[in-house]
Short mmCIF file of C-alpha atoms and ligand atoms in Angstrom, two decimals:
data_model
loop_
_atom_site.label_atom_id
_atom_site.label_comp_id
_atom_site.label_asym_id
_atom_site.label_seq_id
_atom_site.Cartn_x
_atom_site.Cartn_y
_atom_site.Cartn_z
CA MET A 1 -12.14 30.37 5.86
CA GLU A 2 -8.46 29.70 5.35
CA ALA A 3 -6.75 29.79 2.08
CA PHE A 4 -3.47 28.85 0.18
CA PHE A 5 -2.05 31.71 -2.08
CA ILE A 6 -0.36 29.98 -4.84
CA GLN A 7 2.17 31.17 -7.53
CA PRO A 8 2.52 29.21 -10.90
CA ALA A 9 5.40 26.48 -10.71
CA ARG A 10 7.81 26.25 -13.59
CA ARG A 11 9.68 22.74 -13.71
CA LEU A 12 9.51 20.35 -10.87
CA GLU A 13 12.70 18.26 -10.06
CA GLY A 14 13.69 16.14 -7.44
CA VAL A 15 12.11 13.43 -4.89
CA ILE A 16 8.85 13.45 -2.99
CA PRO A 17 8.43 10.74 -0.25
CA VAL A 18 4.79 9.61 0.17
CA ARG A 19 3.82 9.16 3.99
CA GLY A 20 1.25 6.67 5.50
CA ALA A 21 -2.39 6.39 4.00
CA LYS A 22 -4.91 8.40 5.54
CA ASN A 23 -7.48 5.72 4.32
CA SER A 24 -5.57 3.10 6.26
CA ILE A 25 -4.53 4.84 9.52
CA LEU A 26 -8.07 5.69 10.38
CA LYS A 27 -9.19 1.92 10.24
CA ALA A 28 -6.29 0.77 12.05
CA MET A 29 -7.09 3.07 14.89
CA ALA A 30 -10.74 1.98 14.79
CA ALA A 31 -9.53 -1.65 15.03
CA SER A 32 -7.78 -0.99 18.62
CA LEU A 33 -11.53 -1.43 20.08
CA LEU A 34 -11.41 -5.09 19.00
CA PHE A 35 -8.47 -5.52 21.25
CA ARG A 36 -7.77 -6.13 25.08
CA THR A 37 -4.25 -5.42 24.69
CA PRO A 38 -2.32 -2.46 23.27
CA PHE A 39 -0.38 -2.33 19.98
CA LEU A 40 1.78 0.18 17.99
CA ILE A 41 1.08 1.79 14.79
CA ASP A 42 4.10 3.10 12.55
CA ASN A 43 4.13 5.27 9.86
CA VAL A 44 1.30 7.51 10.96
CA PRO A 45 0.67 10.69 8.96
CA HIS A 46 -0.02 13.76 10.50
CA ILE A 47 -3.41 15.04 9.23
CA VAL A 48 -6.59 16.29 10.82
CA ASP A 49 -8.80 13.24 10.26
CA TYR A 50 -6.14 11.13 12.39
CA GLN A 51 -6.68 13.76 15.14
CA GLN A 52 -10.54 13.58 14.88
CA MET A 53 -10.13 9.60 15.23
CA GLU A 54 -7.88 10.19 18.09
CA ASN A 55 -10.51 12.18 19.64
CA LEU A 56 -13.11 9.71 19.08
CA LEU A 57 -10.92 6.82 20.66
CA VAL A 58 -10.19 8.92 23.62
CA SER A 59 -13.69 9.49 24.20
CA ALA A 60 -14.37 5.93 23.84
CA GLY A 61 -11.81 5.46 26.60
CA VAL A 62 -8.86 4.32 24.59
CA LEU A 63 -5.34 5.56 25.48
CA VAL A 64 -3.52 7.18 22.78
CA GLU A 65 0.34 7.75 22.99
CA ARG A 66 2.62 9.15 20.65
CA VAL A 67 5.89 7.32 20.49
CA GLY A 68 8.28 9.37 18.47
CA GLU A 69 7.77 11.18 15.29
CA ARG A 70 5.79 8.59 13.36
CA GLN A 71 4.56 6.09 15.86
CA VAL A 72 1.48 5.80 18.25
CA ARG A 73 0.51 3.29 20.88
CA LEU A 74 -3.28 2.45 21.26
CA THR A 75 -4.26 0.71 24.72
CA PRO A 76 -7.97 0.01 24.82
CA PRO A 77 -9.90 0.25 27.93
CA ARG A 78 -11.69 -2.76 29.55
CA HIS A 79 -15.01 -1.36 28.95
CA PRO A 80 -15.14 0.92 25.94
CA GLU A 81 -17.72 3.79 25.96
CA SER A 82 -20.36 2.87 23.43
CA THR A 83 -21.58 6.37 22.55
CA LEU A 84 -19.50 8.27 19.98
CA ASP A 85 -19.18 12.04 20.49
CA PRO A 86 -21.81 13.25 17.86
CA GLU A 87 -19.86 16.43 16.82
CA VAL A 88 -16.74 14.65 16.28
CA ALA A 89 -18.18 11.70 14.48
CA GLN A 90 -20.40 13.90 12.14
CA SER A 91 -17.32 15.71 10.86
CA PHE A 92 -15.79 12.97 9.08
CA ARG A 93 -16.86 9.76 7.09
CA SER A 94 -14.35 7.33 8.66
CA SER A 95 -15.83 7.66 11.89
CA VAL A 96 -18.63 5.14 10.52
CA VAL A 97 -16.03 2.29 10.75
CA LEU A 98 -16.07 2.39 14.67
CA ILE A 99 -19.42 1.09 14.85
CA GLY A 100 -18.47 -2.61 13.81
CA PRO A 101 -15.65 -2.92 16.50
CA LEU A 102 -17.51 -1.04 19.13
CA LEU A 103 -20.71 -3.16 18.62
CA ALA A 104 -18.75 -6.40 18.63
CA ARG A 105 -16.97 -5.53 21.68
CA THR A 106 -19.37 -3.79 23.77
CA GLY A 107 -22.69 -5.09 22.42
CA LYS A 108 -23.68 -1.53 21.61
CA ALA A 109 -22.93 1.44 19.33
CA VAL A 110 -24.40 4.87 19.46
CA PHE A 111 -23.49 7.34 16.73
CA PRO A 112 -24.81 10.12 14.42
CA TYR A 113 -25.11 9.83 10.61
CA PRO A 114 -21.34 10.22 9.64
CA GLY A 115 -19.91 13.41 7.78
CA GLY A 116 -17.44 13.38 5.00
CA CYS A 117 -16.63 14.91 1.61
CA VAL A 118 -19.58 16.20 -0.22
CA ILE A 119 -19.15 14.12 -3.24
CA GLY A 120 -22.44 12.27 -3.07
CA LYS A 121 -25.27 11.07 -0.69
CA ARG A 122 -22.59 8.76 1.27
CA PRO A 123 -25.50 6.34 2.73
CA ILE A 124 -24.59 3.66 5.41
CA ASP A 125 -27.52 1.33 4.53
CA LEU A 126 -25.02 -1.31 3.77
CA PHE A 127 -23.56 -1.25 7.15
CA LEU A 128 -26.98 -1.33 8.95
CA GLU A 129 -28.22 -4.21 6.86
CA GLY A 130 -25.01 -5.96 7.42
CA LEU A 131 -24.95 -5.60 10.98
CA ALA A 132 -28.51 -6.44 11.41
CA ARG A 133 -27.79 -9.68 9.56
CA MET A 134 -25.55 -10.54 12.29
CA GLY A 135 -28.09 -10.01 15.07
CA ALA A 136 -27.86 -6.37 15.62
CA LEU A 137 -30.86 -4.59 16.59
CA VAL A 138 -31.05 -1.17 14.76
CA ARG A 139 -32.85 2.06 15.97
CA GLU A 140 -32.84 5.50 14.68
CA GLU A 141 -34.09 8.66 16.41
CA ASN A 142 -33.54 12.31 15.51
CA GLY A 143 -30.35 11.15 13.31
CA ILE A 144 -28.87 9.16 16.11
CA PHE A 145 -28.58 5.48 15.50
CA THR A 146 -28.40 2.83 18.36
CA LEU A 147 -27.25 -0.71 17.45
CA SER A 148 -27.32 -3.38 20.01
CA ALA A 149 -26.46 -6.95 20.07
CA LYS A 150 -25.87 -9.62 22.97
CA ARG A 151 -23.54 -11.21 20.81
CA LEU A 152 -23.07 -10.71 17.13
CA VAL A 153 -23.11 -14.04 15.08
CA GLY A 154 -21.39 -14.73 11.64
CA ALA A 155 -23.71 -14.49 8.57
CA ASP A 156 -23.27 -14.47 4.63
CA ILE A 157 -23.41 -10.99 3.53
CA PHE A 158 -23.78 -9.82 0.04
CA PHE A 159 -23.06 -6.04 -0.61
CA ARG A 160 -25.51 -4.84 -3.22
CA LYS A 161 -22.67 -1.98 -3.90
CA VAL A 162 -18.96 -2.22 -3.33
CA SER A 163 -18.15 -0.23 -0.46
CA VAL A 164 -14.82 0.18 1.14
CA THR A 165 -15.75 1.31 4.65
CA ALA A 166 -18.64 -1.27 4.75
CA THR A 167 -16.33 -3.86 4.03
CA GLU A 168 -13.74 -2.64 6.53
CA THR A 169 -16.34 -2.23 9.31
CA LEU A 170 -18.29 -5.75 8.80
CA MET A 171 -14.82 -7.40 8.51
CA MET A 172 -13.79 -6.13 11.99
CA ALA A 173 -17.18 -6.92 13.55
CA ALA A 174 -17.04 -10.46 12.24
CA VAL A 175 -13.48 -10.88 13.89
CA LEU A 176 -15.22 -11.16 17.33
CA ALA A 177 -18.53 -12.62 16.19
CA ARG A 178 -19.38 -16.16 16.80
CA GLY A 179 -19.21 -18.28 13.69
CA LYS A 180 -18.17 -17.71 10.34
CA THR A 181 -19.12 -14.63 8.13
CA VAL A 182 -18.66 -14.37 4.50
CA LEU A 183 -18.53 -11.05 2.91
CA SER A 184 -19.54 -11.22 -1.05
CA ASN A 185 -18.89 -8.50 -3.40
CA ALA A 186 -16.56 -6.82 -1.00
CA ALA A 187 -14.21 -3.96 -1.89
CA ARG A 188 -10.63 -4.74 -2.81
CA GLU A 189 -8.91 -1.59 -2.00
CA PRO A 190 -5.07 -2.27 -0.69
CA GLU A 191 -6.21 -0.77 2.71
CA ILE A 192 -8.24 -3.83 3.51
CA PRO A 193 -5.81 -6.65 3.07
CA ALA A 194 -3.37 -4.57 4.98
CA LEU A 195 -5.80 -4.37 7.93
CA ALA A 196 -6.78 -8.04 7.58
CA GLU A 197 -3.15 -9.02 7.46
CA PHE A 198 -2.22 -7.06 10.77
CA LEU A 199 -5.57 -8.66 12.67
CA ASN A 200 -4.45 -12.19 11.43
CA LEU A 201 -1.04 -11.55 13.03
CA CYS A 202 -2.88 -10.71 16.32
CA GLY A 203 -4.97 -13.92 16.09
CA ALA A 204 -7.77 -13.16 13.78
CA ARG A 205 -8.77 -15.82 10.81
CA ILE A 206 -9.58 -13.72 7.79
CA SER A 207 -8.98 -15.31 4.27
CA GLY A 208 -9.60 -13.79 0.86
CA ALA A 209 -9.05 -10.04 1.80
CA GLY A 210 -8.19 -8.04 -1.23
CA THR A 211 -10.58 -10.21 -3.43
CA SER A 212 -14.36 -9.75 -3.63
CA THR A 213 -15.16 -12.69 -1.04
CA ILE A 214 -13.80 -12.41 2.28
CA THR A 215 -14.25 -15.17 4.87
CA ILE A 216 -13.72 -14.31 8.41
CA ARG A 217 -13.77 -17.21 11.38
CA GLY A 218 -14.95 -15.35 14.33
CA GLY A 219 -14.47 -15.72 18.11
CA ALA A 220 -10.79 -14.47 17.96
CA LYS A 221 -8.93 -13.45 21.32
CA LEU A 222 -7.01 -10.71 19.64
CA ASP A 223 -3.41 -9.96 21.15
CA GLY A 224 -1.74 -6.83 19.88
CA ALA A 225 1.14 -7.00 22.20
CA ARG A 226 4.68 -6.72 20.66
CA ARG A 227 2.81 -6.20 17.39
CA VAL A 228 3.28 -3.11 15.01
CA PHE A 229 0.67 -2.06 12.44
CA ARG A 230 2.95 -0.43 9.63
CA ILE A 231 0.64 1.76 7.63
CA ILE A 232 1.03 1.44 3.73
CA PRO A 233 2.01 4.25 1.66
CA ASP A 234 -0.96 6.76 0.85
CA ARG A 235 -1.57 5.72 -2.86
CA VAL A 236 -3.76 8.92 -3.59
CA GLU A 237 -1.17 10.99 -2.43
CA ALA A 238 1.56 9.19 -4.52
CA GLY A 239 -0.80 9.49 -7.61
CA SER A 240 -1.52 13.18 -7.02
CA PHE A 241 2.10 13.75 -7.01
CA ALA A 242 2.67 11.58 -10.11
CA ILE A 243 -0.18 13.84 -12.06
CA LEU A 244 1.72 17.05 -10.78
CA ALA A 245 5.00 15.63 -12.17
CA ALA A 246 3.17 14.87 -15.64
CA LEU A 247 2.03 18.50 -15.68
CA ARG A 248 4.70 20.50 -14.34
CA GLY A 249 7.59 17.90 -14.19
CA GLY A 250 11.09 17.88 -15.59
CA ARG A 251 11.89 14.52 -13.88
CA LEU A 252 10.27 13.87 -10.68
CA ARG A 253 10.61 10.63 -8.63
CA VAL A 254 7.66 9.93 -6.25
CA ALA A 255 9.31 7.53 -3.37
CA ASN A 256 8.10 5.29 -0.59
CA CYS A 257 5.19 4.13 -2.63
CA ILE A 258 3.85 0.91 -4.00
CA PRO A 259 3.46 1.27 -7.69
CA GLU A 260 1.20 -1.55 -8.06
CA HIS A 261 -1.42 0.26 -5.88
CA LEU A 262 -1.35 3.00 -8.85
CA ALA A 263 -1.85 0.73 -11.83
CA GLY A 264 -5.02 2.29 -12.92
CA LEU A 265 -3.81 5.68 -12.86
CA LEU A 266 -0.20 4.83 -14.46
CA ALA A 267 -2.07 3.23 -17.37
CA ALA A 268 -4.01 6.19 -17.92
CA LEU A 269 -0.84 8.35 -17.50
CA ARG A 270 0.89 6.34 -20.09
CA GLU A 271 -1.98 6.54 -22.65
CA ALA A 272 -1.60 10.28 -22.27
CA GLY A 273 1.98 10.02 -23.40
CA VAL A 274 3.62 10.43 -20.00
CA PHE A 275 7.02 8.76 -19.51
CA ILE A 276 6.94 6.34 -16.49
CA GLU A 277 9.53 4.29 -14.88
CA CYS A 278 8.85 2.03 -11.84
CA GLY A 279 11.05 0.83 -9.19
CA LYS A 280 10.15 -1.50 -6.32
CA ASP A 281 9.21 1.43 -4.11
CA TRP A 282 9.17 4.39 -6.56
CA VAL A 283 7.72 5.81 -9.57
CA GLU A 284 9.65 8.24 -11.83
CA ILE A 285 7.67 10.58 -13.96
CA THR A 286 9.02 12.68 -16.76
CA ALA A 287 6.60 15.22 -18.44
CA PRO A 288 6.19 14.81 -22.05
CA LYS A 289 6.13 17.62 -24.65
CA GLN A 290 2.66 17.00 -25.48
CA LEU A 291 -0.02 15.29 -23.44
CA PHE A 292 -2.71 13.11 -25.37
CA PRO A 293 -6.56 12.87 -24.59
CA VAL A 294 -7.85 10.04 -22.38
CA ASN A 295 -11.31 8.45 -22.09
CA VAL A 296 -11.39 7.77 -18.35
CA GLN A 297 -14.03 5.85 -16.31
CA THR A 298 -13.82 5.64 -12.54
CA ARG A 299 -13.98 2.03 -11.25
CA GLU A 300 -13.53 0.23 -7.79
CA TYR A 301 -9.90 -0.58 -7.19
CA PRO A 302 -7.93 -1.87 -8.89
CA GLY A 303 -9.55 0.34 -11.74
CA PHE A 304 -8.90 3.90 -12.14
CA VAL A 305 -10.11 4.89 -8.66
CA THR A 306 -12.53 7.86 -8.24
CA ASP A 307 -9.97 9.74 -6.00
CA PHE A 308 -7.72 10.20 -8.75
CA GLN A 309 -10.75 11.80 -11.07
CA SER A 310 -10.28 15.54 -9.94
CA PRO A 311 -6.47 15.82 -10.35
CA PHE A 312 -6.61 13.76 -13.40
CA MET A 313 -9.21 16.19 -14.80
CA VAL A 314 -6.60 19.07 -14.64
CA LEU A 315 -4.19 16.97 -16.60
CA LEU A 316 -6.89 16.43 -19.34
CA THR A 317 -7.37 20.13 -19.67
CA GLN A 318 -3.65 20.53 -20.91
CA ALA A 319 -4.08 17.56 -23.53
CA VAL A 320 -4.51 18.18 -27.09
CA GLY A 321 -7.86 17.28 -28.06
CA MET A 322 -11.19 15.89 -26.56
CA SER A 323 -11.20 13.44 -23.47
CA THR A 324 -14.28 12.21 -21.63
CA VAL A 325 -14.62 11.42 -17.98
CA PHE A 326 -17.28 9.05 -16.57
CA GLU A 327 -17.59 9.26 -12.75
CA THR A 328 -19.12 6.05 -12.03
CA ILE A 329 -19.20 6.08 -8.13
CA TYR A 330 -20.18 9.48 -6.70
CA GLU A 331 -23.00 11.56 -8.28
CA GLY A 332 -21.77 14.66 -6.85
CA ARG A 333 -17.96 14.45 -7.73
CA LEU A 334 -17.90 16.70 -10.88
CA GLU A 335 -19.40 19.89 -9.51
CA TYR A 336 -15.87 21.33 -9.01
CA THR A 337 -15.35 21.49 -12.74
CA ARG A 338 -17.38 24.66 -12.87
CA ASP A 339 -14.74 26.54 -10.86
CA LEU A 340 -11.94 24.85 -13.41
CA ASN A 341 -14.03 26.50 -15.96
CA ARG A 342 -13.70 29.83 -14.34
CA MET A 343 -9.74 29.14 -14.38
CA GLY A 344 -9.86 28.84 -18.21
CA ALA A 345 -10.69 25.20 -18.71
CA GLU A 346 -13.49 23.80 -21.42
CA ILE A 347 -15.30 21.17 -19.41
CA ILE A 348 -18.80 20.32 -20.66
CA LEU A 349 -20.79 18.65 -17.76
CA CYS A 350 -23.17 16.34 -19.58
CA ASP A 351 -24.82 14.87 -16.25
CA PRO A 352 -23.77 14.43 -12.76
CA HIS A 353 -21.41 11.48 -13.68
CA ARG A 354 -20.25 12.58 -17.26
CA ALA A 355 -17.96 15.29 -18.61
CA ILE A 356 -16.35 16.14 -21.91
CA VAL A 357 -12.86 18.02 -21.84
CA VAL A 358 -11.60 19.98 -24.69
CA GLY A 359 -7.79 20.83 -24.48
CA PRO A 360 -5.46 22.25 -24.54
CA THR A 361 -6.83 25.59 -22.72
CA PRO A 362 -4.46 28.05 -20.89
CA LEU A 363 -5.56 28.27 -17.17
CA PHE A 364 -5.67 31.58 -15.14
CA GLY A 365 -5.21 32.26 -11.45
CA ARG A 366 -8.47 32.69 -9.64
CA VAL A 367 -9.87 32.58 -6.26
CA VAL A 368 -11.62 29.16 -5.78
CA GLU A 369 -12.94 27.22 -2.74
CA SER A 370 -12.43 23.59 -2.20
CA PRO A 371 -15.65 21.48 -2.07
CA ASP A 372 -13.75 18.48 -1.09
CA LEU A 373 -10.34 16.82 -0.28
CA ARG A 374 -9.44 15.70 -3.90
CA ALA A 375 -11.02 18.70 -5.52
CA GLY A 376 -8.93 20.86 -3.49
CA LEU A 377 -5.93 19.13 -4.70
CA ALA A 378 -7.12 19.54 -8.14
CA PHE A 379 -7.32 23.45 -7.72
CA ILE A 380 -3.78 23.31 -6.32
CA LEU A 381 -2.52 21.49 -9.44
CA ALA A 382 -4.44 23.92 -11.77
CA ALA A 383 -2.98 26.78 -9.70
CA LEU A 384 0.49 25.35 -10.52
CA VAL A 385 0.05 25.31 -14.22
CA ALA A 386 -2.00 28.65 -14.40
CA LYS A 387 -0.90 31.86 -15.34
CA GLY A 388 -0.80 34.28 -12.52
CA PRO A 389 -1.60 33.79 -8.81
CA SER A 390 -4.51 32.07 -7.40
CA THR A 391 -6.08 31.83 -4.00
CA VAL A 392 -7.46 28.28 -2.90
CA GLN A 393 -9.71 28.61 -0.09
CA HIS A 394 -10.64 25.70 2.12
CA LYS A 395 -12.27 24.70 5.43
CA PRO A 396 -9.47 24.49 8.01
CA ARG A 397 -9.81 20.73 8.51
CA LYS A 398 -8.42 17.67 6.88
CA ILE A 399 -7.92 19.40 3.53
CA ARG A 400 -5.59 21.75 5.15
CA CYS A 401 -3.52 19.15 6.52
CA ILE A 402 -3.47 17.09 3.43
CA LEU A 403 -2.87 19.83 1.29
CA LEU A 404 -0.07 21.11 3.73
CA VAL A 405 1.55 17.78 3.57
CA PHE A 406 1.44 18.26 -0.18
CA PHE A 407 2.81 21.79 -0.08
CA ASP A 408 5.43 20.71 2.33
CA ARG A 409 6.73 18.28 -0.15
CA VAL A 410 6.07 20.36 -3.31
CA SER A 411 7.22 23.44 -2.09
CA LEU A 412 10.30 21.77 -0.52
CA GLU A 413 11.26 20.38 -3.89
CA VAL A 414 10.39 23.51 -5.85
CA LEU A 415 12.79 25.30 -3.81
CA GLN A 416 15.24 22.67 -4.22
CA SER A 417 14.83 22.88 -8.18
CA ARG A 418 15.68 26.62 -7.73
CA ASP A 419 12.18 27.63 -8.97
CA GLU A 420 10.88 30.78 -7.48
CA SER A 421 7.31 29.48 -6.91
CA ILE A 422 5.94 30.51 -3.76
CA PHE A 423 3.50 28.57 -1.83
CA GLU A 424 2.18 30.82 0.84
CA MET A 425 -0.72 30.12 3.28
CA GLY A 426 -2.77 32.37 5.18
CA SER A 427 -6.04 33.08 6.43
CA ASN A 428 -8.25 35.06 4.17
CA THR A 429 -10.13 37.94 6.29
C1 EPZ B 501 -13.92 5.22 0.71
O1 EPZ B 501 -14.98 5.83 0.86
C2 EPZ B 501 -12.79 6.27 0.76
N1 EPZ B 501 -12.86 6.78 2.22
C3 EPZ B 501 -13.10 7.29 -0.34
O2 EPZ B 501 -11.89 8.18 -0.09
C4 EPZ B 501 -13.04 6.77 -1.47
O3 EPZ B 501 -13.36 7.67 -2.54
C5 EPZ B 501 -14.32 5.64 -1.76
O4 EPZ B 501 -13.83 4.73 -0.71
C6 EPZ B 501 -14.02 4.90 -2.90
O5 EPZ B 501 -12.95 4.41 -3.42
C7 EPZ B 501 -12.46 6.23 3.40
O6 EPZ B 501 -11.83 5.03 3.26
C8 EPZ B 501 -12.50 6.76 4.33
P1 EPZ B 501 -18.04 3.70 -0.28
P2 EPZ B 501 -16.29 5.09 1.36
O7 EPZ B 501 -18.85 3.45 1.01
O8 EPZ B 501 -16.05 3.89 2.07
C9 EPZ B 501 -22.36 3.57 -1.86
C10 EPZ B 501 -11.04 10.26 0.18
O9 EPZ B 501 -11.04 11.39 -0.63
N2 EPZ B 501 -22.65 3.20 -0.56
O10 EPZ B 501 -16.98 2.81 -0.88
O11 EPZ B 501 -17.10 6.03 2.15
C11 EPZ B 501 -21.91 4.91 -2.07
O12 EPZ B 501 -23.15 5.73 -2.31
C12 EPZ B 501 -12.20 9.60 0.31
O13 EPZ B 501 -9.90 9.86 0.73
C13 EPZ B 501 -24.00 2.86 -0.45
O14 EPZ B 501 -24.76 2.80 -1.24
O15 EPZ B 501 -17.08 4.93 0.10
C14 EPZ B 501 -21.01 4.94 -3.24
O16 EPZ B 501 -21.81 5.04 -4.56
C15 EPZ B 501 -13.41 10.37 -0.46
N3 EPZ B 501 -24.28 2.28 0.80
C16 EPZ B 501 -20.27 3.61 -3.18
O17 EPZ B 501 -21.20 2.93 -2.26
C17 EPZ B 501 -23.55 2.27 2.02
O18 EPZ B 501 -23.72 2.07 3.07
C18 EPZ B 501 -18.83 3.91 -2.70
O19 EPZ B 501 -18.90 4.02 -1.22
C19 EPZ B 501 -22.13 2.69 1.79
C20 EPZ B 501 -21.89 2.99 0.26
#
């Protein structure tokens, strides 16, 4: 188990630049299996999930070459290996998006049940049903799925639930399928139109990405040559920094972001009394003297997205009055509040989806363990506003690297703002 040892921060000032989005780079890399020619990806974030996806692609035969600090070139093989390395695939959720491109390109995909943050069941029924409608034969034996299809055919697919990765996986599969596919009740997260736009540049015919109905005319011959996929800024990272600024800022600018991707969060922050200014690619946050309570419901994008729920909960513990949080997407994404209460918060967990927060309550440094990526970030925020030192333990996977990125920026700014806060990392015995 690794850990971060955190001393409270006083005022944070300065500029924090945002890097490429975790939930975009991983799908861009998966898309390489649709191609027969190489393409470049720019604005690559250095996070463990990227490394895991690279390992999976390399095992499928893709040549992955680092080109400079933030660029990578992906060269797909003539005949990709259709069996995913089960150990790596089981370690993160995004491995599931490979099954669409792999099946469409090779006629087969063999993979385990994907892993991912423990925030709920994380089923894959929508993927399997969608690919079956496109002509895939689905078999499962001892937790290993085998999908096979001579040639996928376009189909009309309605998602019973809005699923980001299911939308992306089927959209990519449909690009090579024969005929037209219409995805209805599709997810609208910004990473989806970003992926569609790049694929269209390379010869795909996708329309409606970013809306709830996406139409794909299949049979494309994609050419990635001389194309660069620039990864969009990580909106969850940007929003987490904005929440930090609202808690501990003097005046903090979150740079290299896309404010409209944060609209749901910014509306909630304004309701809490936070001063916000937006520019073309920046958001400037000034912490108010007093925070007001907010009733929050998580929704699919462009609503208040579930990934902001846990960091925003920390802000609500400091608001004057009673707030409510309704986590509508995942049934396991409020468990971390028990540890926030150990730090001094007053959060009543009414059921797996609903919580009442009474504030403001002083928070005190504690030893806590991160159950998932975004709750881990919430504990970091809580530790920064707590009295006394905290230890945030985490598994040395993705959480470490995202948090490292987080620390790298915050500690840099903290030091620049002449604050003595010290972020130390180390391994617990
Ligand atoms: C994506 O997860 C993101 N991950 C998540 O970010 C994000 O929280 C989530 O979308 C919601 O915005 C990636 O893009 C890698 P879903 P995803 O499939 O796609 C149900 C982070 O911290 N569902 O949209 O796995 C499911 O139970 C992560 O960066 C089915 O029922 O989420 C859930 O209730 C955490 N059957 C809802 O859909 C399926 O086959 C949303 O899940 C698939 C999903």
